[in-house]
PDB file of C-alpha atoms in Angstrom:
ATOM      1  CA  MET Z   1      69.807-122.828 138.441  1.00 90.00           C
ATOM      2  CA  TYR Z   2      67.714-121.381 135.630  1.00 95.00           C
ATOM      3  CA  GLY Z   3      69.082-119.107 132.889  1.00 97.00           C
ATOM      4  CA  THR Z   4      68.281-117.486 129.550  1.00 97.00           C
ATOM      5  CA  GLN Z   5      70.115-115.683 126.834  1.00 97.00           C
ATOM      6  CA  SER Z   6      68.793-114.201 123.627  1.00 97.00           C
ATOM      7  CA  HIS Z   7      69.754-112.361 120.523  1.00 97.00           C
ATOM      8  CA  GLU Z   8      67.802-110.886 117.694  1.00 97.00           C
ATOM      9  CA  VAL Z   9      68.688-109.601 114.180  1.00 97.00           C
ATOM     10  CA  GLU Z  10      66.649-107.840 111.556  1.00 97.00           C
ATOM     11  CA  VAL Z  11      66.709-109.068 107.974  1.00 97.00           C
ATOM     12  CA  ASN Z  12      65.281-107.469 104.810  1.00 97.00           C
ATOM     13  CA  VAL Z  13      63.250-110.454 103.575  1.00 97.00           C
ATOM     14  CA  PRO Z  14      59.639-111.386 104.175  1.00 98.00           C
ATOM     15  CA  ALA Z  15      58.934-113.304 107.336  1.00 98.00           C
ATOM     16  CA  SER Z  16      57.351-116.094 105.315  1.00 97.00           C
ATOM     17  CA  LYS Z  17      60.665-116.620 103.364  1.00 97.00           C
ATOM     18  CA  ALA Z  18      62.707-116.612 106.522  1.00 97.00           C
ATOM     19  CA  TRP Z  19      60.373-119.050 108.215  1.00 98.00           C
ATOM     20  CA  GLN Z  20      60.454-121.336 105.175  1.00 96.00           C
ATOM     21  CA  LEU Z  21      64.243-121.711 105.585  1.00 95.00           C
ATOM     22  CA  CYS Z  22      64.286-121.845 109.440  1.00 96.00           C
ATOM     23  CA  ARG Z  23      61.289-124.090 110.212  1.00 96.00           C
ATOM     24  CA  GLY Z  24      62.852-127.375 109.380  1.00 95.00           C
ATOM     25  CA  ALA Z  25      66.242-129.024 109.445  1.00 95.00           C
ATOM     26  CA  GLU Z  26      67.567-127.414 106.209  1.00 91.00           C
ATOM     27  CA  ILE Z  27      69.171-124.458 107.927  1.00 91.00           C
ATOM     28  CA  ALA Z  28      70.942-126.612 110.442  1.00 91.00           C
ATOM     29  CA  ILE Z  29      72.397-128.773 107.667  1.00 92.00           C
ATOM     30  CA  LEU Z  30      73.473-125.723 105.700  1.00 91.00           C
ATOM     31  CA  ALA Z  31      74.983-124.017 108.765  1.00 89.00           C
ATOM     32  CA  GLY Z  32      76.889-127.209 109.667  1.00 88.00           C
ATOM     33  CA  LYS Z  33      78.536-127.255 106.254  1.00 89.00           C
ATOM     34  CA  HIS Z  34      79.198-123.474 106.392  1.00 87.00           C
ATOM     35  CA  LEU Z  35      80.646-123.648 109.898  1.00 86.00           C
ATOM     36  CA  SER Z  36      82.861-126.604 109.169  1.00 89.00           C
ATOM     37  CA  ASP Z  37      85.599-125.196 111.391  1.00 90.00           C
ATOM     38  CA  VAL Z  38      83.235-125.947 114.406  1.00 88.00           C
ATOM     39  CA  PHE Z  39      81.098-128.897 113.189  1.00 91.00           C
ATOM     40  CA  ASP Z  40      82.324-132.253 111.987  1.00 94.00           C
ATOM     41  CA  LYS Z  41      78.827-133.326 110.918  1.00 94.00           C
ATOM     42  CA  VAL Z  42      75.191-132.256 111.233  1.00 95.00           C
ATOM     43  CA  GLU Z  43      72.755-135.021 110.374  1.00 96.00           C
ATOM     44  CA  ILE Z  44      69.136-135.850 110.588  1.00 96.00           C
ATOM     45  CA  VAL Z  45      68.732-138.936 112.853  1.00 97.00           C
ATOM     46  CA  GLU Z  46      64.895-139.137 112.413  1.00 97.00           C
ATOM     47  CA  GLY Z  47      62.042-137.129 111.133  1.00 97.00           C
ATOM     48  CA  ASN Z  48      61.311-134.807 108.215  1.00 93.00           C
ATOM     49  CA  GLY Z  49      61.855-131.381 109.767  1.00 93.00           C
ATOM     50  CA  GLY Z  50      58.524-131.258 111.726  1.00 95.00           C
ATOM     51  CA  PRO Z  51      57.876-131.913 115.389  1.00 97.00           C
ATOM     52  CA  GLY Z  52      59.750-134.991 116.583  1.00 98.00           C
ATOM     53  CA  THR Z  53      62.678-134.503 114.188  1.00 98.00           C
ATOM     54  CA  VAL Z  54      65.984-135.321 115.886  1.00 98.00           C
ATOM     55  CA  LEU Z  55      69.321-133.854 114.613  1.00 97.00           C
ATOM     56  CA  LYS Z  56      72.771-134.996 115.743  1.00 97.00           C
ATOM     57  CA  LEU Z  57      75.416-132.223 115.839  1.00 95.00           C
ATOM     58  CA  THR Z  58      79.028-133.482 116.136  1.00 96.00           C
ATOM     59  CA  PHE Z  59      81.736-130.966 116.909  1.00 93.00           C
ATOM     60  CA  LYS Z  60      85.332-130.981 115.805  1.00 93.00           C
ATOM     61  CA  PRO Z  61      87.628-131.784 118.798  1.00 93.00           C
ATOM     62  CA  GLY Z  62      87.989-128.849 121.212  1.00 89.00           C
ATOM     63  CA  LYS Z  63      85.424-126.656 119.441  1.00 88.00           C
ATOM     64  CA  ALA Z  64      82.574-126.968 121.954  1.00 89.00           C
ATOM     65  CA  PRO Z  65      82.426-125.811 125.615  1.00 88.00           C
ATOM     66  CA  GLY Z  66      83.146-128.296 128.358  1.00 88.00           C
ATOM     67  CA  ASN Z  67      84.712-130.813 125.864  1.00 89.00           C
ATOM     68  CA  ILE Z  68      81.229-131.598 124.441  1.00 93.00           C
ATOM     69  CA  THR Z  69      81.708-133.885 121.478  1.00 95.00           C
ATOM     70  CA  TYR Z  70      78.028-134.059 120.248  1.00 97.00           C
ATOM     71  CA  PHE Z  71      74.475-133.581 121.138  1.00 97.00           C
ATOM     72  CA  LYS Z  72      71.130-134.561 119.775  1.00 98.00           C
ATOM     73  CA  GLU Z  73      68.236-132.079 119.566  1.00 98.00           C
ATOM     74  CA  LYS Z  74      64.599-132.826 119.150  1.00 98.00           C
ATOM     75  CA  PHE Z  75      62.151-130.486 117.472  1.00 98.00           C
ATOM     76  CA  THR Z  76      59.473-130.052 120.178  1.00 98.00           C
ATOM     77  CA  VAL Z  77      57.563-127.210 118.554  1.00 98.00           C
ATOM     78  CA  VAL Z  78      57.226-126.188 114.900  1.00 98.00           C
ATOM     79  CA  ASP Z  79      54.319-123.698 114.803  1.00 98.00           C
ATOM     80  CA  ASP Z  80      53.798-122.421 111.213  1.00 97.00           C
ATOM     81  CA  GLU Z  81      51.106-119.971 112.349  1.00 97.00           C
ATOM     82  CA  LYS Z  82      53.239-118.224 115.081  1.00 98.00           C
ATOM     83  CA  ARG Z  83      56.481-118.987 113.252  1.00 98.00           C
ATOM     84  CA  VAL Z  84      58.060-120.585 116.308  1.00 98.00           C
ATOM     85  CA  LYS Z  85      60.472-123.499 116.421  1.00 98.00           C
ATOM     86  CA  GLN Z  86      61.692-124.939 119.661  1.00 98.00           C
ATOM     87  CA  THR Z  87      64.350-127.675 120.044  1.00 98.00           C
ATOM     88  CA  ASP Z  88      65.357-129.499 123.280  1.00 98.00           C
ATOM     89  CA  VAL Z  89      68.678-131.263 123.683  1.00 98.00           C
ATOM     90  CA  CYS Z  90      67.677-134.962 124.245  1.00 98.00           C
ATOM     91  CA  GLU Z  91      71.054-136.623 124.430  1.00 98.00           C
ATOM     92  CA  GLY Z  92      74.728-135.590 125.062  1.00 97.00           C
ATOM     93  CA  GLY Z  93      75.900-132.003 125.107  1.00 96.00           C
ATOM     94  CA  TYR Z  94      74.875-129.899 128.101  1.00 97.00           C
ATOM     95  CA  LEU Z  95      72.925-132.891 129.565  1.00 98.00           C
ATOM     96  CA  GLU Z  96      76.322-134.555 130.217  1.00 96.00           C
ATOM     97  CA  LEU Z  97      77.438-131.424 132.071  1.00 97.00           C
ATOM     98  CA  GLY Z  98      74.650-131.581 134.663  1.00 97.00           C
ATOM     99  CA  PHE Z  99      71.947-129.579 132.909  1.00 98.00           C
ATOM    100  CA  ASN Z 100      68.345-130.680 133.468  1.00 98.00           C
ATOM    101  CA  TYR Z 101      67.372-129.257 130.128  1.00 98.00           C
ATOM    102  CA  PHE Z 102      68.806-126.971 127.336  1.00 98.00           C
ATOM    103  CA  ARG Z 103      66.250-125.461 124.957  1.00 98.00           C
ATOM    104  CA  VAL Z 104      66.590-123.235 121.919  1.00 97.00           C
ATOM    105  CA  ARG Z 105      63.615-121.235 120.643  1.00 98.00           C
ATOM    106  CA  LEU Z 106      63.598-119.455 117.294  1.00 97.00           C
ATOM    107  CA  VAL Z 107      60.863-116.894 116.504  1.00 98.00           C
ATOM    108  CA  VAL Z 108      60.475-115.190 113.156  1.00 98.00           C
ATOM    109  CA  LYS Z 109      58.534-111.923 113.625  1.00 98.00           C
ATOM    110  CA  GLU Z 110      57.126-109.926 110.758  1.00 98.00           C
ATOM    111  CA  LYS Z 111      58.159-106.296 110.845  1.00 97.00           C
ATOM    112  CA  SER Z 112      56.855-105.237 107.464  1.00 97.00           C
ATOM    113  CA  ALA Z 113      56.017-106.859 104.190  1.00 97.00           C
ATOM    114  CA  ASP Z 114      59.697-107.163 103.250  1.00 96.00           C
ATOM    115  CA  CYS Z 115      61.348-107.224 106.648  1.00 98.00           C
ATOM    116  CA  CYS Z 116      61.424-109.537 109.638  1.00 98.00           C
ATOM    117  CA  VAL Z 117      63.281-110.135 112.902  1.00 98.00           C
ATOM    118  CA  LEU Z 118      64.831-113.445 113.883  1.00 98.00           C
ATOM    119  CA  ASN Z 119      64.934-113.965 117.564  1.00 98.00           C
ATOM    120  CA  THR Z 120      66.841-116.855 119.235  1.00 97.00           C
ATOM    121  CA  THR Z 121      66.506-117.578 122.886  1.00 98.00           C
ATOM    122  CA  LEU Z 122      68.397-120.127 124.989  1.00 98.00           C
ATOM    123  CA  GLU Z 123      66.710-121.510 128.110  1.00 98.00           C
ATOM    124  CA  TYR Z 124      68.425-123.933 130.460  1.00 98.00           C
ATOM    125  CA  ASP Z 125      68.314-125.254 133.919  1.00 98.00           C
ATOM    126  CA  VAL Z 126      71.460-126.676 135.681  1.00 98.00           C
ATOM    127  CA  LYS Z 127      71.520-129.021 138.666  1.00 98.00           C
ATOM    128  CA  GLU Z 128      72.599-127.179 141.819  1.00 97.00           C
ATOM    129  CA  GLU Z 129      75.747-129.285 142.187  1.00 97.00           C
ATOM    130  CA  CYS Z 130      76.816-128.393 138.565  1.00 97.00           C
ATOM    131  CA  ALA Z 131      75.915-124.652 138.749  1.00 96.00           C
ATOM    132  CA  ALA Z 132      79.344-123.618 137.769  1.00 96.00           C
ATOM    133  CA  ASN Z 133      78.784-125.219 134.286  1.00 96.00           C
ATOM    134  CA  ALA Z 134      76.155-122.505 133.565  1.00 96.00           C
ATOM    135  CA  SER Z 135      79.146-120.279 132.701  1.00 96.00           C
ATOM    136  CA  LEU Z 136      79.775-122.542 129.630  1.00 95.00           C
ATOM    137  CA  VAL Z 137      76.583-121.374 128.004  1.00 96.00           C
ATOM    138  CA  SER Z 138      77.105-118.777 125.321  1.00 92.00           C
ATOM    139  CA  ILE Z 139      74.722-117.223 122.803  1.00 92.00           C
ATOM    140  CA  GLN Z 140      77.826-116.600 120.474  1.00 90.00           C
ATOM    141  CA  PRO Z 141      77.576-119.837 118.422  1.00 86.00           C
ATOM    142  CA  PHE Z 142      73.896-119.034 117.768  1.00 90.00           C
ATOM    143  CA  VAL Z 143      74.798-115.543 116.795  1.00 91.00           C
ATOM    144  CA  LYS Z 144      77.252-116.984 114.184  1.00 89.00           C
ATOM    145  CA  ALA Z 145      74.468-119.302 112.974  1.00 89.00           C
ATOM    146  CA  MET Z 146      72.006-116.370 112.692  1.00 92.00           C
ATOM    147  CA  GLU Z 147      74.587-114.311 110.783  1.00 93.00           C
ATOM    148  CA  PHE Z 148      74.900-117.231 108.299  1.00 93.00           C
ATOM    149  CA  THR Z 149      71.117-117.492 108.074  1.00 94.00           C
ATOM    150  CA  VAL Z 150      70.814-113.766 107.324  1.00 94.00           C
ATOM    151  CA  ASP Z 151      73.555-113.924 104.654  1.00 94.00           C
ATOM    152  CA  TYR Z 152      71.939-116.933 103.029  1.00 95.00           C
ATOM    153  CA  LEU Z 153      68.520-115.351 103.019  1.00 95.00           C
ATOM    154  CA  LEU Z 154      69.862-112.134 101.496  1.00 95.00           C
ATOM    155  CA  LYS Z 155      71.776-114.090  98.781  1.00 94.00           C
ATOM    156  CA  HIS Z 156      68.798-116.245  97.930  1.00 91.00           C
ATOM    157  CA  LYS Z 157      66.028-113.604  97.810  1.00 79.00           C
TER     158      LYS Z 157
END
């Protein structure tokens, strides 16, 4: 069973500035600290923020759907020209709940010289026998992360 969810938000900063923050691991580390009510720890397991980088996100007990305790995500695309970052869960998380894959794509689109749009899309595929677990997927945690990103960008213009 295939599914997608997406959300976008406009922010009054240049796309190049937003991309500089969002392209690597920095924003995940900052968001993990800011959202300390949800995350116990966000850490870089390997890499330097480019393709192949692996992050481990560990949740506080009871704060993730389906009793997920952690997941690792691998940066599979970091395209500076198109301003696209894609990560795939490579261990734990939704994979333990019967998902074939769980992917997050972030696109930073230039709207004008001083304004851009951040678009986050979730893509996932669930094994037929675990199809009910698709209801656990929610864009809301990513919306909270995007709100943090917008606030951070506006405070650090």
